[in-house]
């Protein structure tokens, strides 16, 4: 396993004044970990808030933001040892647990309560939006088996549509090319995360509704790590969970303008007004968790979703304790 690099901040030397002897400030050890997020999105705003407000620094943790462009790629990097902690869909933990990999991973904190993607169309939205109106339409979706693909299928199913017969879901467009493809005319509708929703609206397209609201609360993105890493560095994993918990509490009630200011450095191409708008949009949809806890009920609902979509055989559900390590978010609450 790749060794985690530890960086020691040099202790400052206090210069003696007023006849006092010089004193050495206590050195603070900071651990530089390797981290990967599935994509870079305003949907993950509590993560960036935790960075901006120094919550990770308070816990002695530092890392760079690297986007893996898909939970499958993030999980491969995690299992390969080039990443210590990752943000990905919770289904990846189940896939690994039921797979042949000798290395297993665990969820240790949750970030989002449901799908934060928004359905975007080419005409102004009707209120309330009727998912059944998508019958016969082409929808630009995501990789089959991924969280956004599963949630889109569930939203369609709840509206009485068969995702395989009543609509055509396009799943073969790479993540970096999705916005351009949709703006060029691919599909009638598409599901996108912020800040892409804002970009599409600026290009004359229209956000219709939030996918997660149609599905309900099922943990959507979580923080994961290898079991071996958790066992070797529990203090790092615990500190990471505490930093996220602080950010989730703050972003839930802070003024939108303050949140926008905290996020601005991570989304330089988005204006302060647009950032504040996305904060309100996410809050209204109820997609951000207010605590990092991942419950047994949420894991059961996720596995029911996987079984219902043919990604797991019925009866093969994995026990909660083989998916989630709750000790860290329990301590953070």
Coordinates of C-alpha atoms in Angstrom, one line a residue, residues 78-333:
X78 CA -8.7 3.5 -4.6
X79 CA -8.2 -0.3 -4.9
X80 CA -5.0 0.2 -6.7
X81 CA -3.6 2.2 -3.8
X82 CA -2.9 5.5 -5.6
X83 CA -5.8 7.1 -3.7
X84 CA -6.3 7.1 0.1
X85 CA -9.8 8.5 0.4
X86 CA -12.4 9.1 -2.3
X87 CA -15.8 10.6 -2.9
X88 CA -18.0 8.2 -4.9
X89 CA -21.3 6.6 -5.2
X90 CA -22.2 4.2 -2.4
X91 CA -23.0 1.4 -4.9
X92 CA -19.3 1.0 -5.6
X93 CA -18.7 -0.3 -2.1
X94 CA -21.4 -2.9 -2.6
X95 CA -19.9 -3.9 -6.0
X96 CA -16.5 -4.4 -4.5
X97 CA -17.8 -6.3 -1.5
X98 CA -19.6 -8.8 -3.8
X99 CA -16.7 -8.9 -6.3
X100 CA -13.5 -10.8 -6.4
X101 CA -11.1 -8.1 -5.2
X102 CA -9.2 -9.2 -2.0
X103 CA -9.2 -5.6 -0.9
X104 CA -12.5 -4.2 0.3
X105 CA -13.7 -0.7 1.0
X106 CA -16.0 0.9 3.5
X107 CA -18.2 4.0 3.6
X108 CA -17.2 6.2 6.6
X109 CA -19.2 9.4 6.0
X110 CA -22.0 10.6 3.8
X111 CA -22.1 13.9 1.8
X112 CA -25.4 14.0 -0.1
X113 CA -28.8 12.7 0.8
X114 CA -30.2 12.0 -2.7
X115 CA -29.5 12.7 -6.3
X116 CA -28.5 16.3 -6.9
X117 CA -28.7 16.2 -10.7
X118 CA -31.4 18.3 -12.5
X119 CA -33.3 17.4 -15.6
X120 CA -32.6 20.0 -18.3
X121 CA -34.8 20.5 -21.3
X122 CA -35.2 22.8 -24.4
X123 CA -38.3 24.6 -23.3
X124 CA -39.4 26.3 -20.1
X125 CA -40.4 23.9 -17.3
X126 CA -44.0 23.2 -16.5
X127 CA -44.9 23.4 -12.8
X128 CA -45.3 20.9 -11.4
X129 CA -43.1 18.9 -13.7
X130 CA -44.7 15.7 -15.0
X131 CA -42.1 12.9 -15.4
X132 CA -44.7 10.9 -17.5
X133 CA -44.4 13.6 -20.2
X134 CA -41.0 12.2 -21.1
X135 CA -42.5 9.2 -22.8
X136 CA -41.0 8.8 -26.2
X137 CA -38.2 11.3 -25.6
X138 CA -34.4 10.9 -25.8
X139 CA -32.6 11.6 -22.5
X140 CA -28.8 12.1 -22.2
X141 CA -28.0 10.0 -19.2
X142 CA -24.8 8.6 -17.5
X143 CA -22.8 5.4 -17.5
X144 CA -25.0 2.3 -17.0
X145 CA -24.9 1.2 -13.3
X146 CA -23.7 4.6 -12.0
X147 CA -25.7 6.4 -9.4
X148 CA -27.1 9.1 -11.7
X149 CA -28.2 6.3 -14.1
X150 CA -29.9 4.4 -11.3
X151 CA -31.7 7.4 -10.0
X152 CA -32.9 8.5 -13.4
X153 CA -34.4 5.1 -14.0
X154 CA -36.1 5.1 -10.6
X155 CA -37.6 8.5 -11.2
X156 CA -39.0 7.3 -14.6
X157 CA -40.3 4.1 -13.0
X158 CA -42.1 6.0 -10.3
X159 CA -43.9 8.0 -13.0
X160 CA -45.0 4.7 -14.6
X161 CA -42.5 4.7 -17.4
X162 CA -40.4 1.7 -18.5
X163 CA -36.8 3.1 -18.8
X164 CA -36.0 0.5 -21.4
X165 CA -39.1 0.9 -23.6
X166 CA -40.8 4.3 -23.0
X167 CA -37.7 6.5 -23.4
X168 CA -34.3 6.3 -25.0
X169 CA -31.5 6.9 -22.5
X170 CA -28.1 7.8 -24.1
X171 CA -25.3 6.4 -21.9
X172 CA -22.2 6.4 -24.1
X173 CA -21.2 10.1 -23.9
X174 CA -18.1 10.7 -21.8
X175 CA -18.5 13.0 -18.8
X176 CA -16.3 15.9 -20.2
X177 CA -18.3 15.9 -23.4
X178 CA -21.8 15.9 -22.0
X179 CA -22.5 19.6 -21.9
X180 CA -21.2 20.2 -25.4
X181 CA -23.1 17.2 -26.8
X182 CA -26.4 18.4 -25.3
X183 CA -26.0 21.9 -26.4
X184 CA -25.3 20.6 -29.9
X185 CA -28.7 18.9 -30.0
X186 CA -28.1 15.4 -28.6
X187 CA -31.3 14.2 -26.9
X188 CA -34.4 16.1 -25.9
X189 CA -33.5 16.2 -22.2
X190 CA -30.5 15.5 -20.1
X191 CA -29.6 15.2 -16.4
X192 CA -26.7 17.4 -15.2
X193 CA -25.1 18.6 -12.0
X194 CA -24.1 22.1 -11.1
X195 CA -22.3 24.2 -12.4
X196 CA -23.3 22.6 -15.7
X197 CA -26.9 23.4 -15.1
X198 CA -26.1 27.0 -14.8
X199 CA -24.0 26.9 -18.0
X200 CA -26.8 25.3 -19.9
X201 CA -29.3 27.8 -18.7
X202 CA -26.9 30.6 -19.8
X203 CA -27.0 28.9 -23.2
X204 CA -30.7 29.2 -23.6
X205 CA -31.8 25.8 -22.0
X206 CA -34.0 25.2 -19.0
X207 CA -33.8 23.3 -15.7
X208 CA -36.9 21.3 -15.3
X209 CA -36.8 19.6 -11.9
X210 CA -34.5 17.8 -9.5
X211 CA -34.1 14.0 -10.0
X212 CA -33.6 13.3 -6.3
X213 CA -36.9 14.8 -5.3
X214 CA -38.7 12.3 -7.5
X215 CA -36.8 9.4 -5.9
X216 CA -36.6 10.3 -2.2
X217 CA -33.7 10.0 0.3
X218 CA -31.1 7.4 -0.6
X219 CA -27.5 8.4 0.2
X220 CA -26.0 9.4 -3.2
X221 CA -22.3 10.3 -2.7
X222 CA -20.2 9.1 0.2
X223 CA -16.6 9.1 1.4
X224 CA -14.9 5.7 1.1
X225 CA -11.5 4.2 2.0
X226 CA -9.9 0.8 1.9
X227 CA -10.4 -1.3 5.0
X228 CA -6.6 -1.6 5.3
X229 CA -6.2 2.2 5.2
X230 CA -8.9 2.7 7.8
X231 CA -7.2 0.2 10.1
X232 CA -3.8 1.9 9.6
X233 CA -4.8 5.5 9.8
X234 CA -8.0 5.8 11.9
X235 CA -7.0 9.2 13.1
X236 CA -7.0 10.6 9.5
X237 CA -10.3 9.0 8.6
X238 CA -11.9 10.3 11.9
X239 CA -10.5 13.8 11.3
X240 CA -11.8 13.8 7.7
X241 CA -15.3 12.8 9.0
X242 CA -15.2 15.6 11.6
X243 CA -14.3 18.2 9.0
X244 CA -17.2 17.1 6.8
X245 CA -19.6 17.2 9.7
X246 CA -18.7 20.8 10.5
X247 CA -19.2 21.8 6.9
X248 CA -22.6 20.1 6.6
X249 CA -23.8 22.0 9.7
X250 CA -22.5 25.4 8.5
X251 CA -23.7 25.2 4.9
X252 CA -27.2 24.3 6.0
X253 CA -27.9 27.7 7.6
X254 CA -25.3 30.1 6.4
X255 CA -26.5 33.0 4.1
X256 CA -26.3 32.0 0.5
X257 CA -24.0 34.9 -0.3
X258 CA -21.5 33.7 2.4
X259 CA -21.6 30.2 1.0
X260 CA -21.0 31.6 -2.5
X261 CA -18.0 33.5 -1.3
X262 CA -16.6 30.3 0.3
X263 CA -17.1 28.4 -3.0
X264 CA -15.9 31.0 -5.4
X265 CA -12.2 29.9 -5.4
X266 CA -13.3 26.4 -6.5
X267 CA -15.5 27.6 -9.3
X268 CA -13.7 30.6 -10.8
X269 CA -15.9 30.6 -14.0
X270 CA -19.1 31.0 -12.0
X271 CA -20.2 34.4 -10.8
X272 CA -21.1 35.2 -7.2
X273 CA -24.8 35.6 -8.1
X274 CA -24.8 32.2 -9.9
X275 CA -23.1 30.5 -7.0
X276 CA -25.7 31.9 -4.6
X277 CA -28.4 30.7 -6.9
X278 CA -27.0 27.2 -7.0
X279 CA -26.9 27.2 -3.2
X280 CA -30.5 28.0 -3.0
X281 CA -31.4 25.5 -5.7
X282 CA -29.6 22.7 -3.8
X283 CA -31.2 23.7 -0.5
X284 CA -34.6 23.8 -2.0
X285 CA -34.1 20.3 -3.4
X286 CA -32.8 19.0 0.0
X287 CA -29.9 17.2 -1.5
X288 CA -27.2 18.1 1.1
X289 CA -26.9 16.0 4.2
X290 CA -26.8 17.8 7.6
X291 CA -24.9 15.0 9.3
X292 CA -22.4 12.5 7.8
X293 CA -24.4 9.5 9.1
X294 CA -25.2 6.8 6.7
X295 CA -28.1 4.7 8.1
X296 CA -29.0 1.0 7.6
X297 CA -32.3 2.1 6.1
X298 CA -30.4 4.1 3.4
X299 CA -28.2 1.2 2.6
X300 CA -31.2 -1.1 2.4
X301 CA -33.0 1.3 0.0
X302 CA -29.9 1.5 -2.2
X303 CA -29.6 -2.2 -2.5
X304 CA -33.3 -2.4 -3.3
X305 CA -32.6 0.1 -6.1
X306 CA -29.7 -2.1 -7.4
X307 CA -31.9 -5.3 -7.3
X308 CA -34.8 -3.5 -9.0
X309 CA -32.5 -2.5 -11.8
X310 CA -31.0 -5.9 -12.3
X311 CA -27.5 -4.9 -11.0
X312 CA -27.8 -7.3 -8.0
X313 CA -29.6 -10.6 -7.8
X314 CA -32.4 -10.7 -5.2
X315 CA -31.2 -12.4 -2.0
X316 CA -27.6 -11.2 -2.5
X317 CA -27.9 -8.1 -0.4
X318 CA -24.9 -7.2 1.7
X319 CA -25.3 -6.6 5.5
X320 CA -24.9 -3.0 6.6
X321 CA -21.7 -3.7 8.6
X322 CA -20.0 -4.9 5.4
X323 CA -20.8 -1.7 3.6
X324 CA -20.5 1.0 6.3
X325 CA -18.0 1.7 9.1
X326 CA -20.1 3.9 11.4
X327 CA -17.5 4.6 14.1
X328 CA -16.2 7.8 12.5
X329 CA -19.5 9.6 11.8
X330 CA -20.9 8.5 15.1
X331 CA -17.9 10.2 16.8
X332 CA -18.4 13.3 14.7
X333 CA -22.0 13.9 15.6

